[in-house]
PDB file of C-alpha atoms in Angstrom:
ATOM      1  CA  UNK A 236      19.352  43.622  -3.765  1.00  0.00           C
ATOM      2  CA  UNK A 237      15.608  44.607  -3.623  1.00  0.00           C
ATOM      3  CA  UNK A 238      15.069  45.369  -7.423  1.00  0.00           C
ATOM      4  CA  UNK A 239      17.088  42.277  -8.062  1.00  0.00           C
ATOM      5  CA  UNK A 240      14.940  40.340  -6.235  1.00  0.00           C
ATOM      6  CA  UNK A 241      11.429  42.041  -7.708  1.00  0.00           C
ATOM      7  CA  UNK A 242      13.147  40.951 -11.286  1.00  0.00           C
ATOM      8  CA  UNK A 243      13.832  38.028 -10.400  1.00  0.00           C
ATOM      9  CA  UNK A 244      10.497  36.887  -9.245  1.00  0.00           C
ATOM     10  CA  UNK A 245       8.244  38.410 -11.890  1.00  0.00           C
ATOM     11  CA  UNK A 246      10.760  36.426 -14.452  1.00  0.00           C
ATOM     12  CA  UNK A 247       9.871  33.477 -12.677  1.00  0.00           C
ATOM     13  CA  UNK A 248       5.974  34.724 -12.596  1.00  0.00           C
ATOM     14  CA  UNK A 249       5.590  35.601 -16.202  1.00  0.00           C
ATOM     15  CA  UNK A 250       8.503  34.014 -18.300  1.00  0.00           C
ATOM     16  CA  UNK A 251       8.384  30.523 -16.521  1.00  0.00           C
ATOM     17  CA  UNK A 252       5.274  30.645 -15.033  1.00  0.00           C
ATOM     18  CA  UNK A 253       5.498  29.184 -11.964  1.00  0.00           C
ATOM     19  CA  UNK A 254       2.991  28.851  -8.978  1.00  0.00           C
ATOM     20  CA  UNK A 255       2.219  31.815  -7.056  1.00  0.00           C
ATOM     21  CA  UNK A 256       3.322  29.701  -4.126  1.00  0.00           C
ATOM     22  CA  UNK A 257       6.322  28.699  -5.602  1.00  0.00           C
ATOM     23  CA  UNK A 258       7.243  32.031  -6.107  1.00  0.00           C
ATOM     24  CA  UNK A 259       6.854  33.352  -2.759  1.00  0.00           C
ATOM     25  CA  UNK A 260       8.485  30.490  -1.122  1.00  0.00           C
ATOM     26  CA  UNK A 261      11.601  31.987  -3.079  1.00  0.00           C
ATOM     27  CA  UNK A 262      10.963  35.389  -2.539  1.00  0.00           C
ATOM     28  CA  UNK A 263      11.205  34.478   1.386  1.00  0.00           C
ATOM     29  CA  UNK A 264      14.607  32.712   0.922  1.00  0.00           C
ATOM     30  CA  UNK A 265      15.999  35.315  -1.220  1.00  0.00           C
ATOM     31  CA  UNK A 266      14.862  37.810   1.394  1.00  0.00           C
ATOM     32  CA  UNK A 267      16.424  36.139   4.499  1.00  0.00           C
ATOM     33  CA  UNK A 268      19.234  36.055   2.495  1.00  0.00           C
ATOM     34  CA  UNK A 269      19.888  39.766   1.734  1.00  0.00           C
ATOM     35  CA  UNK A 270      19.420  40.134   5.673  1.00  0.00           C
ATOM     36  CA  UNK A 271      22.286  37.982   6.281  1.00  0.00           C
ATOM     37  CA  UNK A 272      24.259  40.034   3.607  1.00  0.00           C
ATOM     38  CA  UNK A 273      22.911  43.117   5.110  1.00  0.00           C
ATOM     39  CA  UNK A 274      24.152  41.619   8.833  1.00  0.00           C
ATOM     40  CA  UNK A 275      27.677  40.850   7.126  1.00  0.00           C
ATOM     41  CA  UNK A 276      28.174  44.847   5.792  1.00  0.00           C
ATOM     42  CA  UNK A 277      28.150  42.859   1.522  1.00  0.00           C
ATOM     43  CA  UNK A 278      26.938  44.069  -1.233  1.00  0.00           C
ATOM     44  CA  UNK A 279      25.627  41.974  -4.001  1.00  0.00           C
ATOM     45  CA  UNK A 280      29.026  42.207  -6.068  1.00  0.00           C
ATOM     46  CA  UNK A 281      30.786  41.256  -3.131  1.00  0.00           C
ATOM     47  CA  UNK A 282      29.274  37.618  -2.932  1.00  0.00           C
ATOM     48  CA  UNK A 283      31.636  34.573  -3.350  1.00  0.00           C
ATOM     49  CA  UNK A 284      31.500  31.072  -2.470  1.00  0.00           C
ATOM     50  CA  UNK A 285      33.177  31.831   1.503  1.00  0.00           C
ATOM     51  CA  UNK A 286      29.827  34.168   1.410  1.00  0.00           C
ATOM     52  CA  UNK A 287      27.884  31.675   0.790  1.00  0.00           C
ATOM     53  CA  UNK A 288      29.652  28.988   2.760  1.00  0.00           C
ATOM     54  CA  UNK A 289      28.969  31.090   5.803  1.00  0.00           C
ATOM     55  CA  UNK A 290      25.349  31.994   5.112  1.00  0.00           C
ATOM     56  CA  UNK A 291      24.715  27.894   4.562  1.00  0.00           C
ATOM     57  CA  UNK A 292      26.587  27.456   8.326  1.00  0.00           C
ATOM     58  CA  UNK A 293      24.003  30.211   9.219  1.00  0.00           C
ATOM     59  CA  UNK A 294      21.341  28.586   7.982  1.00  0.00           C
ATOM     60  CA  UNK A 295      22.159  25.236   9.590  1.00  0.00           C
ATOM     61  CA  UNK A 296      22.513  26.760  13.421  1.00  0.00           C
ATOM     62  CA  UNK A 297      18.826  28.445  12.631  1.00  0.00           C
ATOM     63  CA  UNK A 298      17.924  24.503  12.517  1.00  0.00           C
ATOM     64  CA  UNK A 299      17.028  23.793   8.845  1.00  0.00           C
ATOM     65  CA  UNK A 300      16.529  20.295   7.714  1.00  0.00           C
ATOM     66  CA  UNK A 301      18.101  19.173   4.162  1.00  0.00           C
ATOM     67  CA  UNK A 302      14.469  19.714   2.745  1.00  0.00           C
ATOM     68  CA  UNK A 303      14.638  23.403   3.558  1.00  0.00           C
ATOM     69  CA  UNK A 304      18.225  23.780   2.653  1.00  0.00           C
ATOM     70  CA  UNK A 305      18.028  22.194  -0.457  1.00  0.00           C
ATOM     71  CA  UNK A 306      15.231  24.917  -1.551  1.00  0.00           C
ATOM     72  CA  UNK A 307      17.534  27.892  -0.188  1.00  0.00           C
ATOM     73  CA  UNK A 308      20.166  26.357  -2.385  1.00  0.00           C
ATOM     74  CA  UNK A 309      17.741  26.142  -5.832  1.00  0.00           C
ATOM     75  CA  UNK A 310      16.525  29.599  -4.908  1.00  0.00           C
ATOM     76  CA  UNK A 311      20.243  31.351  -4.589  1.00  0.00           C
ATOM     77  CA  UNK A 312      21.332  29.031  -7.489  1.00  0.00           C
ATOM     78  CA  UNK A 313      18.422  30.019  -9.998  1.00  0.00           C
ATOM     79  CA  UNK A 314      18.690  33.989  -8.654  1.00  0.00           C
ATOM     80  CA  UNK A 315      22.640  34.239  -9.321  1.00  0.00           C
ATOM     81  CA  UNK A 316      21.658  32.243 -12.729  1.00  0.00           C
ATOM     82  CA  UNK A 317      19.553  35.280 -13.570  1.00  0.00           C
ATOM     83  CA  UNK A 318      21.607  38.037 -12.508  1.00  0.00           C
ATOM     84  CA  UNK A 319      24.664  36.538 -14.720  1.00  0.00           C
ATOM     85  CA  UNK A 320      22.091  35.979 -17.842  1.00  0.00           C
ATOM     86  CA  UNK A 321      20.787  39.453 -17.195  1.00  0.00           C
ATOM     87  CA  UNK A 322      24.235  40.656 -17.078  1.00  0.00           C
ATOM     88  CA  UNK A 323      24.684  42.185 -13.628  1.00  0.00           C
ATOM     89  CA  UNK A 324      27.134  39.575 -12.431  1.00  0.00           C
ATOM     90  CA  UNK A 325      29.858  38.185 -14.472  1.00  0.00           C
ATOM     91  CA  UNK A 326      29.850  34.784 -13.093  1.00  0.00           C
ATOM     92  CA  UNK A 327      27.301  32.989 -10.424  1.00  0.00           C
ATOM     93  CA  UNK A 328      29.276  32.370  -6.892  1.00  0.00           C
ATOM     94  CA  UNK A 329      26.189  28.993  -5.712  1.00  0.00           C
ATOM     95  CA  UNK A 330      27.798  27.759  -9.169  1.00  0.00           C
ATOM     96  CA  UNK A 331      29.489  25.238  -7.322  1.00  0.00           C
ATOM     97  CA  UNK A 332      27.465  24.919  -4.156  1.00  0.00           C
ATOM     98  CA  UNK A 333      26.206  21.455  -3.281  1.00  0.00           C
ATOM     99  CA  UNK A 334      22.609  20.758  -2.289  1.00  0.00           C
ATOM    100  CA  UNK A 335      22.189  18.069   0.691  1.00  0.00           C
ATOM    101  CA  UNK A 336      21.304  14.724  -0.312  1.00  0.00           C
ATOM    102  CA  UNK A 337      17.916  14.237   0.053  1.00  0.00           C
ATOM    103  CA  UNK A 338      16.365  10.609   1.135  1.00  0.00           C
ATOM    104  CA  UNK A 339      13.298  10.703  -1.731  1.00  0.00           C
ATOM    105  CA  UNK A 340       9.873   8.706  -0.152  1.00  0.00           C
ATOM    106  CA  UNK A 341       8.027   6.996  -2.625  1.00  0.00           C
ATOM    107  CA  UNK A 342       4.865   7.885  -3.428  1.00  0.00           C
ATOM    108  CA  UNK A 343       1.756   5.327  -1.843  1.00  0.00           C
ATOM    109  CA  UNK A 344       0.181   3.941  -4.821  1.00  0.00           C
ATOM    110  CA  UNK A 345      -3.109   1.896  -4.768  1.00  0.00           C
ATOM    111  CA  UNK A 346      -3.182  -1.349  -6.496  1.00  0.00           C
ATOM    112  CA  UNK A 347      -5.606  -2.212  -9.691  1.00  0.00           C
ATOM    113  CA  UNK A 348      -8.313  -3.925  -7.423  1.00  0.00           C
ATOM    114  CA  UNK A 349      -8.434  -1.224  -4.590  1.00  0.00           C
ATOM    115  CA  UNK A 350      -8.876   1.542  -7.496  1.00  0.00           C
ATOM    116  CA  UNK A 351     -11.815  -0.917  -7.755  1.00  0.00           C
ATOM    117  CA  UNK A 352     -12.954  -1.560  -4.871  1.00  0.00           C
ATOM    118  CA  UNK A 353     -13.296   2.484  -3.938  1.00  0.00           C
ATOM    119  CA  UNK A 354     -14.603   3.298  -7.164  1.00  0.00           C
ATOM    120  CA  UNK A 355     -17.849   0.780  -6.790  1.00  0.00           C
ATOM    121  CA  UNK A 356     -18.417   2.586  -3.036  1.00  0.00           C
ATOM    122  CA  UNK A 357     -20.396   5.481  -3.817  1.00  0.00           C
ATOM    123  CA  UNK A 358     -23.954   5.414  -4.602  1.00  0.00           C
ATOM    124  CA  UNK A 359     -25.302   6.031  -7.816  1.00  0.00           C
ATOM    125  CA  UNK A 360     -29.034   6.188  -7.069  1.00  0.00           C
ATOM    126  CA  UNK A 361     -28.668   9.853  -5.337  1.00  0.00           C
ATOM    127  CA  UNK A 362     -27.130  13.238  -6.289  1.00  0.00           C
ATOM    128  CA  UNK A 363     -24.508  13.144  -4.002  1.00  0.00           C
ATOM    129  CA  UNK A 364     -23.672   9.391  -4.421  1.00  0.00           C
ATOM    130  CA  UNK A 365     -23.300  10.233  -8.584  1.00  0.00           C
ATOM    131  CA  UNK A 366     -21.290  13.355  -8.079  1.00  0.00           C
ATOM    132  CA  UNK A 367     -18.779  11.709  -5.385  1.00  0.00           C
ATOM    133  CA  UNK A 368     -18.166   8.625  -8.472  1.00  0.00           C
ATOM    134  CA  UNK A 369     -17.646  11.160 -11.325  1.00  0.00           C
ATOM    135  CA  UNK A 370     -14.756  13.088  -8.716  1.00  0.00           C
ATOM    136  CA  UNK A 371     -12.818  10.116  -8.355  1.00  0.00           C
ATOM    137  CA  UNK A 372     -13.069   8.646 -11.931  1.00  0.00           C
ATOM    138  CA  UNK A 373     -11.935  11.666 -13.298  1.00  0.00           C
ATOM    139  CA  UNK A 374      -9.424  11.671 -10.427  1.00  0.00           C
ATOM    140  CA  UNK A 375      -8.010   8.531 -11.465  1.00  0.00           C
ATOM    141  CA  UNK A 376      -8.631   8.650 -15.125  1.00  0.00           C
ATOM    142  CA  UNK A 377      -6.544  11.730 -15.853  1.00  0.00           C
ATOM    143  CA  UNK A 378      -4.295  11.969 -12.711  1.00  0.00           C
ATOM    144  CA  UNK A 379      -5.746  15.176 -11.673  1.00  0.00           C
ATOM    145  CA  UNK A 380      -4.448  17.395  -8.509  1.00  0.00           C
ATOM    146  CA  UNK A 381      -7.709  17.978  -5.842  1.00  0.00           C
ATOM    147  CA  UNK A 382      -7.462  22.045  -7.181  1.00  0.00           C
ATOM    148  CA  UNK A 383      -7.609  21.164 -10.719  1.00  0.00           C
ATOM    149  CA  UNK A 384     -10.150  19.018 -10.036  1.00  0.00           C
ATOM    150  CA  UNK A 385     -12.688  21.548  -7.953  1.00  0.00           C
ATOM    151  CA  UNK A 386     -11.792  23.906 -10.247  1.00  0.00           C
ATOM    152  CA  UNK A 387     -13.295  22.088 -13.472  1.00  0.00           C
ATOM    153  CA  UNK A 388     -15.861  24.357 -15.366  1.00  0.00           C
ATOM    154  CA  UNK A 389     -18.448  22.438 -17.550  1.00  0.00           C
ATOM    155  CA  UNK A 390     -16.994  23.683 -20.840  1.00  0.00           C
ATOM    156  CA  UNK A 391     -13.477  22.247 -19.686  1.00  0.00           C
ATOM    157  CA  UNK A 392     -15.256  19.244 -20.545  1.00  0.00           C
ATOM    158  CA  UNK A 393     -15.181  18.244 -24.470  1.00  0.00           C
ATOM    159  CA  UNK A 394     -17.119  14.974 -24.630  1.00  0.00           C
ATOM    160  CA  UNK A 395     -16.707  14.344 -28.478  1.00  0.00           C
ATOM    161  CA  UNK A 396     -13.018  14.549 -28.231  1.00  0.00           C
ATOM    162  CA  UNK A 397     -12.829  12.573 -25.023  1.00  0.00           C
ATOM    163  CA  UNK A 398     -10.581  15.530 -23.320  1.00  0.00           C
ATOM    164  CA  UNK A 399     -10.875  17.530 -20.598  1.00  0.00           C
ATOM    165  CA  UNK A 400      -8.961  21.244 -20.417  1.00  0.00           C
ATOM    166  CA  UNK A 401      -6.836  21.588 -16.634  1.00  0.00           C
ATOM    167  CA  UNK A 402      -5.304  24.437 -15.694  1.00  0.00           C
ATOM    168  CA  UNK A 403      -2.358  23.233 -13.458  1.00  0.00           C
ATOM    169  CA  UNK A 404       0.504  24.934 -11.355  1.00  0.00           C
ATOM    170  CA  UNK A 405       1.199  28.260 -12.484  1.00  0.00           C
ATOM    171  CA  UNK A 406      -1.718  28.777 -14.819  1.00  0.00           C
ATOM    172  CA  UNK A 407      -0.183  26.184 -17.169  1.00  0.00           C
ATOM    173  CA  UNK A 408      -3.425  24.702 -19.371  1.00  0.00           C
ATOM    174  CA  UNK A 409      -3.172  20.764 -20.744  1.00  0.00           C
ATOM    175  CA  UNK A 410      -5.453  18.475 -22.135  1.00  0.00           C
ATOM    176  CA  UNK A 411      -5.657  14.853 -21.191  1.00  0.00           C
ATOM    177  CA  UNK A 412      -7.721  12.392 -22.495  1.00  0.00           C
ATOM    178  CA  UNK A 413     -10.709  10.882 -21.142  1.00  0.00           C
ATOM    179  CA  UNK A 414     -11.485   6.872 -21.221  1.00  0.00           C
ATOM    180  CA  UNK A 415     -15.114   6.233 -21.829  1.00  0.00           C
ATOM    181  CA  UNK A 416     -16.263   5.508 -18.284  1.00  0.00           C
ATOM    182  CA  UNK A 417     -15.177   8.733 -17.295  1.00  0.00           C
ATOM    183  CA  UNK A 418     -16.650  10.189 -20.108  1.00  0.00           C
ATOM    184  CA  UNK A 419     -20.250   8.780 -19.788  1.00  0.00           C
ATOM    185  CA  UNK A 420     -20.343   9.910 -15.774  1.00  0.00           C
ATOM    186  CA  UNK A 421     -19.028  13.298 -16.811  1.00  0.00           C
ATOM    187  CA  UNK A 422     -22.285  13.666 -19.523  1.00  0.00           C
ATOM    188  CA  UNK A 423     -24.616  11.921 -17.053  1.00  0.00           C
ATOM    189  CA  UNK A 424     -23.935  13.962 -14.339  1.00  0.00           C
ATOM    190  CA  UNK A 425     -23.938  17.342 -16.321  1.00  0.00           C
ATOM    191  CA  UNK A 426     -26.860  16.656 -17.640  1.00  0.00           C
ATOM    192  CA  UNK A 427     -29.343  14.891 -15.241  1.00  0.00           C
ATOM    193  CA  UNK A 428     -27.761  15.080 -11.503  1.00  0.00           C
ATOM    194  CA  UNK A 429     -25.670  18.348 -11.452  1.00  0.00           C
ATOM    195  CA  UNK A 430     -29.306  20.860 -11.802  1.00  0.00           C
ATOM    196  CA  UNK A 431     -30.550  18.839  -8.672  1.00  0.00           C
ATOM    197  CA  UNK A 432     -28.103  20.942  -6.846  1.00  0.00           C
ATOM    198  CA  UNK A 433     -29.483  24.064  -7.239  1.00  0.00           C
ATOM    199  CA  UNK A 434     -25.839  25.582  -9.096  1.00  0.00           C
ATOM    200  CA  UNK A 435     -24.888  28.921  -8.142  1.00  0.00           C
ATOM    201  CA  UNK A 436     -21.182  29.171  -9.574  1.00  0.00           C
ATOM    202  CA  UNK A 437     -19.770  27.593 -12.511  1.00  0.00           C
ATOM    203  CA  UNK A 438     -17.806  24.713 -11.029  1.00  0.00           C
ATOM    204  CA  UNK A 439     -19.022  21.276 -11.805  1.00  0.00           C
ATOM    205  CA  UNK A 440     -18.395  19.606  -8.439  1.00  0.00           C
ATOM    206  CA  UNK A 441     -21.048  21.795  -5.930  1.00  0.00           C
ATOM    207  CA  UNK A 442     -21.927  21.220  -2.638  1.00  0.00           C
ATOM    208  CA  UNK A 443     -25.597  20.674  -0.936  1.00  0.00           C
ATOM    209  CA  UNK A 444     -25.742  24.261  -1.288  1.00  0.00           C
ATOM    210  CA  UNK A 445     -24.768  24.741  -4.759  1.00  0.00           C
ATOM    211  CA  UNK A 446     -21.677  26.312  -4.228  1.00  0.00           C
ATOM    212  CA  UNK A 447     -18.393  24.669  -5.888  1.00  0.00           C
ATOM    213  CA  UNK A 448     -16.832  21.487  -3.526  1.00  0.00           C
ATOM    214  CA  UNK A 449     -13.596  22.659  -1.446  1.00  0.00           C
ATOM    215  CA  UNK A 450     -10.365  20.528  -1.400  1.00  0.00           C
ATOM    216  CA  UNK A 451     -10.941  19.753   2.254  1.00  0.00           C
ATOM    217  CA  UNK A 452     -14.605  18.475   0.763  1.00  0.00           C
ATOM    218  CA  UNK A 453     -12.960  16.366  -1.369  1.00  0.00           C
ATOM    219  CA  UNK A 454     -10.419  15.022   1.061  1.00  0.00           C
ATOM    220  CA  UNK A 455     -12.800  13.884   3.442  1.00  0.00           C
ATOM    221  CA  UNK A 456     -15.169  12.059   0.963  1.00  0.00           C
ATOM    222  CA  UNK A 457     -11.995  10.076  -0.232  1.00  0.00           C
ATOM    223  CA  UNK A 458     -11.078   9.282   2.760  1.00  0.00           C
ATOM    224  CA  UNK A 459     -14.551   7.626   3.945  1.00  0.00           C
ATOM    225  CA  UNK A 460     -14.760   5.643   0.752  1.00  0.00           C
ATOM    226  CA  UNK A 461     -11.581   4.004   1.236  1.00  0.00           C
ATOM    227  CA  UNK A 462     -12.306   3.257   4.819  1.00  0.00           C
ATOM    228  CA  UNK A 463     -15.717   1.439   3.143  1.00  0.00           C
ATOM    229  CA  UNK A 464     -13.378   0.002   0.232  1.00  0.00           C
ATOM    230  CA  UNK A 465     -11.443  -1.781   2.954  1.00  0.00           C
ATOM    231  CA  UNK A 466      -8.207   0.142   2.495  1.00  0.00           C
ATOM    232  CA  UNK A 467      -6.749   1.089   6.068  1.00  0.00           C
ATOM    233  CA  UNK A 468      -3.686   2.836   4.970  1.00  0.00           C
ATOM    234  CA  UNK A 469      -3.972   6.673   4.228  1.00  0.00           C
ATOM    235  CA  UNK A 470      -5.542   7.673   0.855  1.00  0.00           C
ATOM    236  CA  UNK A 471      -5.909  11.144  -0.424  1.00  0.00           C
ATOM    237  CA  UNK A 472      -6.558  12.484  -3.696  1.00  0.00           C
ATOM    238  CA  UNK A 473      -2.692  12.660  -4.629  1.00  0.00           C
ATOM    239  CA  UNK A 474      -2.601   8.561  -4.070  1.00  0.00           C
ATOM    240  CA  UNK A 475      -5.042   8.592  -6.856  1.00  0.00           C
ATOM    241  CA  UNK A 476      -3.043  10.887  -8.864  1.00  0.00           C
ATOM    242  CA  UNK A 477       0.369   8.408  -8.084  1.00  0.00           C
ATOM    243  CA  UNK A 478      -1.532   5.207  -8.763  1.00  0.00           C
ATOM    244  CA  UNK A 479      -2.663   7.250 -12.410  1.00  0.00           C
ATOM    245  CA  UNK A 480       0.871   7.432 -13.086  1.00  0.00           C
ATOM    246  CA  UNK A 481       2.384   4.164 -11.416  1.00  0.00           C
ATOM    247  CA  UNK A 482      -0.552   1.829 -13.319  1.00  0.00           C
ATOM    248  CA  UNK A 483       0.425   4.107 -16.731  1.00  0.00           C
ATOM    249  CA  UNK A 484       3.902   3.303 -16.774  1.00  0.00           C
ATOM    250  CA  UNK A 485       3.463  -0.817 -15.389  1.00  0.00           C
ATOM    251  CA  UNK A 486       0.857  -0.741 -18.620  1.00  0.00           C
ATOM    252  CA  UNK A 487       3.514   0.393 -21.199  1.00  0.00           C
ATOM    253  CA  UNK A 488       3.444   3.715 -20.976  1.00  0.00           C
ATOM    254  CA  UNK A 489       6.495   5.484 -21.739  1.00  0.00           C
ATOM    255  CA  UNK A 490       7.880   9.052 -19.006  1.00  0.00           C
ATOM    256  CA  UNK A 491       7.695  11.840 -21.089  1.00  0.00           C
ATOM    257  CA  UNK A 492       3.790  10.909 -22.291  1.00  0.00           C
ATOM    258  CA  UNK A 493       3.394  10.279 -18.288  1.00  0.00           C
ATOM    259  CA  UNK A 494       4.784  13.557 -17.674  1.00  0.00           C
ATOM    260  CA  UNK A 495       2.974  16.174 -19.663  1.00  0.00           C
ATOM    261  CA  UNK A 496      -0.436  14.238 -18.764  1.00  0.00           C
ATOM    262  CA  UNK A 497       0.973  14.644 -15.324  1.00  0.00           C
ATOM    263  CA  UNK A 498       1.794  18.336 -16.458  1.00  0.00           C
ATOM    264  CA  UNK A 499       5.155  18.317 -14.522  1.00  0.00           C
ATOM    265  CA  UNK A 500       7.137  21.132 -16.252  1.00  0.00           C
ATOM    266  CA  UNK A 501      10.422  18.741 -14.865  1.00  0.00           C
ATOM    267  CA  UNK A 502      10.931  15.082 -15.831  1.00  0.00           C
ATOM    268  CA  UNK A 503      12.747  14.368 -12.679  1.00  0.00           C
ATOM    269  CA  UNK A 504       9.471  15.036 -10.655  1.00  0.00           C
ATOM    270  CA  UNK A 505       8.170  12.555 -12.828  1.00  0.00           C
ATOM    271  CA  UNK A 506      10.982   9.803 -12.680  1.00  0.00           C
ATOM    272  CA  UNK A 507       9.911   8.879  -9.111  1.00  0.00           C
ATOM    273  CA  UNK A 508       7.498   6.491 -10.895  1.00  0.00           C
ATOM    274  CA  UNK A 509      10.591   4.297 -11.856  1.00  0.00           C
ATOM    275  CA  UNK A 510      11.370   4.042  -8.293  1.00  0.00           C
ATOM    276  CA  UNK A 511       7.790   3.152  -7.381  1.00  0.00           C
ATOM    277  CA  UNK A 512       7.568   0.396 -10.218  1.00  0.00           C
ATOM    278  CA  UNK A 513      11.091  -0.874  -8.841  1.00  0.00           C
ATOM    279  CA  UNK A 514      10.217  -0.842  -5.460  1.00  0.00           C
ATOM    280  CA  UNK A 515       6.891  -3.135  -6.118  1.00  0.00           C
ATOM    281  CA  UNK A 516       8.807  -5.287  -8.742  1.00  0.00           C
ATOM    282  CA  UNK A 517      11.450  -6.323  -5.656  1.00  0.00           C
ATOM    283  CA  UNK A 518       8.376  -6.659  -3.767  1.00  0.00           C
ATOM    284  CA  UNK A 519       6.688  -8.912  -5.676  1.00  0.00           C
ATOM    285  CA  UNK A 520       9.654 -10.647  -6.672  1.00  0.00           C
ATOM    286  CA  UNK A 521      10.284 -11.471  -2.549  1.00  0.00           C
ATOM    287  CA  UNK A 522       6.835 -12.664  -1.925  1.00  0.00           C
ATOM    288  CA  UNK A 523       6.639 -15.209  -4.820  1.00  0.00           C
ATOM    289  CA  UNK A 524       9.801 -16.846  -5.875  1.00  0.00           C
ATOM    290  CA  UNK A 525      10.164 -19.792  -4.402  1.00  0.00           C
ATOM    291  CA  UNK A 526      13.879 -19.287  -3.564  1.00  0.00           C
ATOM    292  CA  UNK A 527      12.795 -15.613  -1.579  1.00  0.00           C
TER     293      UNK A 527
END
């Protein structure tokens, strides 16, 4: 099943595109799977569903939780998929095999007025202070992951058309639009704080020493200025991203724009939102009707 395998994971590489690490995590379950076939004595056109059956009993006495199943499930599923399109099986033996039901935790979303309140914290009278504000408007005016956003270059940045260029998961490029807040800090700092930090790589976010800001960096900074905002819970950049989304949808907007500003190549990933806005509606609806 090697070559299988290889083909299998460079069409996922360069016809889908997906993320290196999304790749590998496949390659790994594919792998453990052809050493349980190899432990059994199969071959790959010996595979049926009591094949499977066994390897998913195997899998469960190794200890995996539904989370890790229900990966080793989408990776044999999407494999067998490929081998039957590429005509080396006749028929796919996961077609019928059931992924766990998995118990989906919603997203923590910040609400309008702590988006507020940890905007306003940093300072805007010092290099530092100007650069930390820009990071989390952009962060919460286009929904951005922390790698896209340490990853920026200066020409990803078009400040006539209000847009700024992301390359997401898997190399996949979008443009999302810029509000004009964001785009004034973006052209201020450029232009008059960025230089102070002496640049030596292309990145827009640098560090004291000019190199570009890690993801741990950025983590850390958010994570002070919500303590400062008041907000006790745990924030990271992804709770920005979630309360881009979550305050999109409350304001009108509809799941597929959310989704490729998102740049989710899957609308499911993207219909947790609903949840979240039902969740807080029967929230809401419990604290202030007078009947609750």
């Amino acid at each position: 099943m090697h070559e299988e395998i290889d083909a299998y994971l460079q069409h996922l590489t360069v016809i889908r595109g997906l993320a290196e690490k999304t790749v590998e995590a496949y390659g790994s379950d594919l792998l453990f799977f052809r050493d349980f076939l190899s432990e059994l004595g199969g071959s790959l056109h010996q595979i049926d569903e009591h094949t499977l059956f066994l390897y998913m009993v195997h899998l469960r006495r190794k200890g995996l939780k539904n989370t890790s199943m229900a990966r080793n499930i989408s990776s044999l599923r999407g494999f067998f998929e490929f081998l039957v399109q590429e005509r080396h099986l006749a028929s796919s033996p996961a077609a019928l095999l059931d992924s766990p039901k998995l118990v989906r935790k919603l997203p923590e979303v910040l609400s309008r007025d702590e988006v507020t309140a940890l905007l306003d914290r940093p300072a805007l009278n010092t290099p530092l202070g100007f650069r930390d504000r820009t990071m989390l408007e952009l962060l919460y005016a286009c929904g951005l992951r922390v790698s896209e956003l340490v990853s920026l270059t200066a020409p990803d940045f078009d400040p006539q058309a209000g847009l700024l260029r992301v390359l997401g998961k898997g190399s996949k490029e979008r443009y999302v639009p810029l509000h004009d807040s964001a785009v004034s800090f973006m052209l201020s700092f450029l232009r008059q704080w960025r230089p102070l930090f002496g640049p030596k790589t292309d990145t827009v976010f640098l560090n004291r020493s000019g190199l570009g800001l890690s993801r741990q960096g950025v983590w850390k900074l958010l994570r002070r200025y919500a303590l400062e905002a008041g907000i006790t819970r745990p924030v990271s950049p992804h709770t920005l991203r979630h309360s881009f989304a979550t305050h999109l949808l409350e304001g009108g907007a509809d799941l597929r724009t959310v989704q490729i500003l998102l740049g989710h190549s899957d609308i499911m990933a993207t219909e947790i939102y609903t949840h979240v806005q039902s969740a807080r509606m029967v929230a809401l609806h419990r604290k202030f009707h007078p009947r609750s």
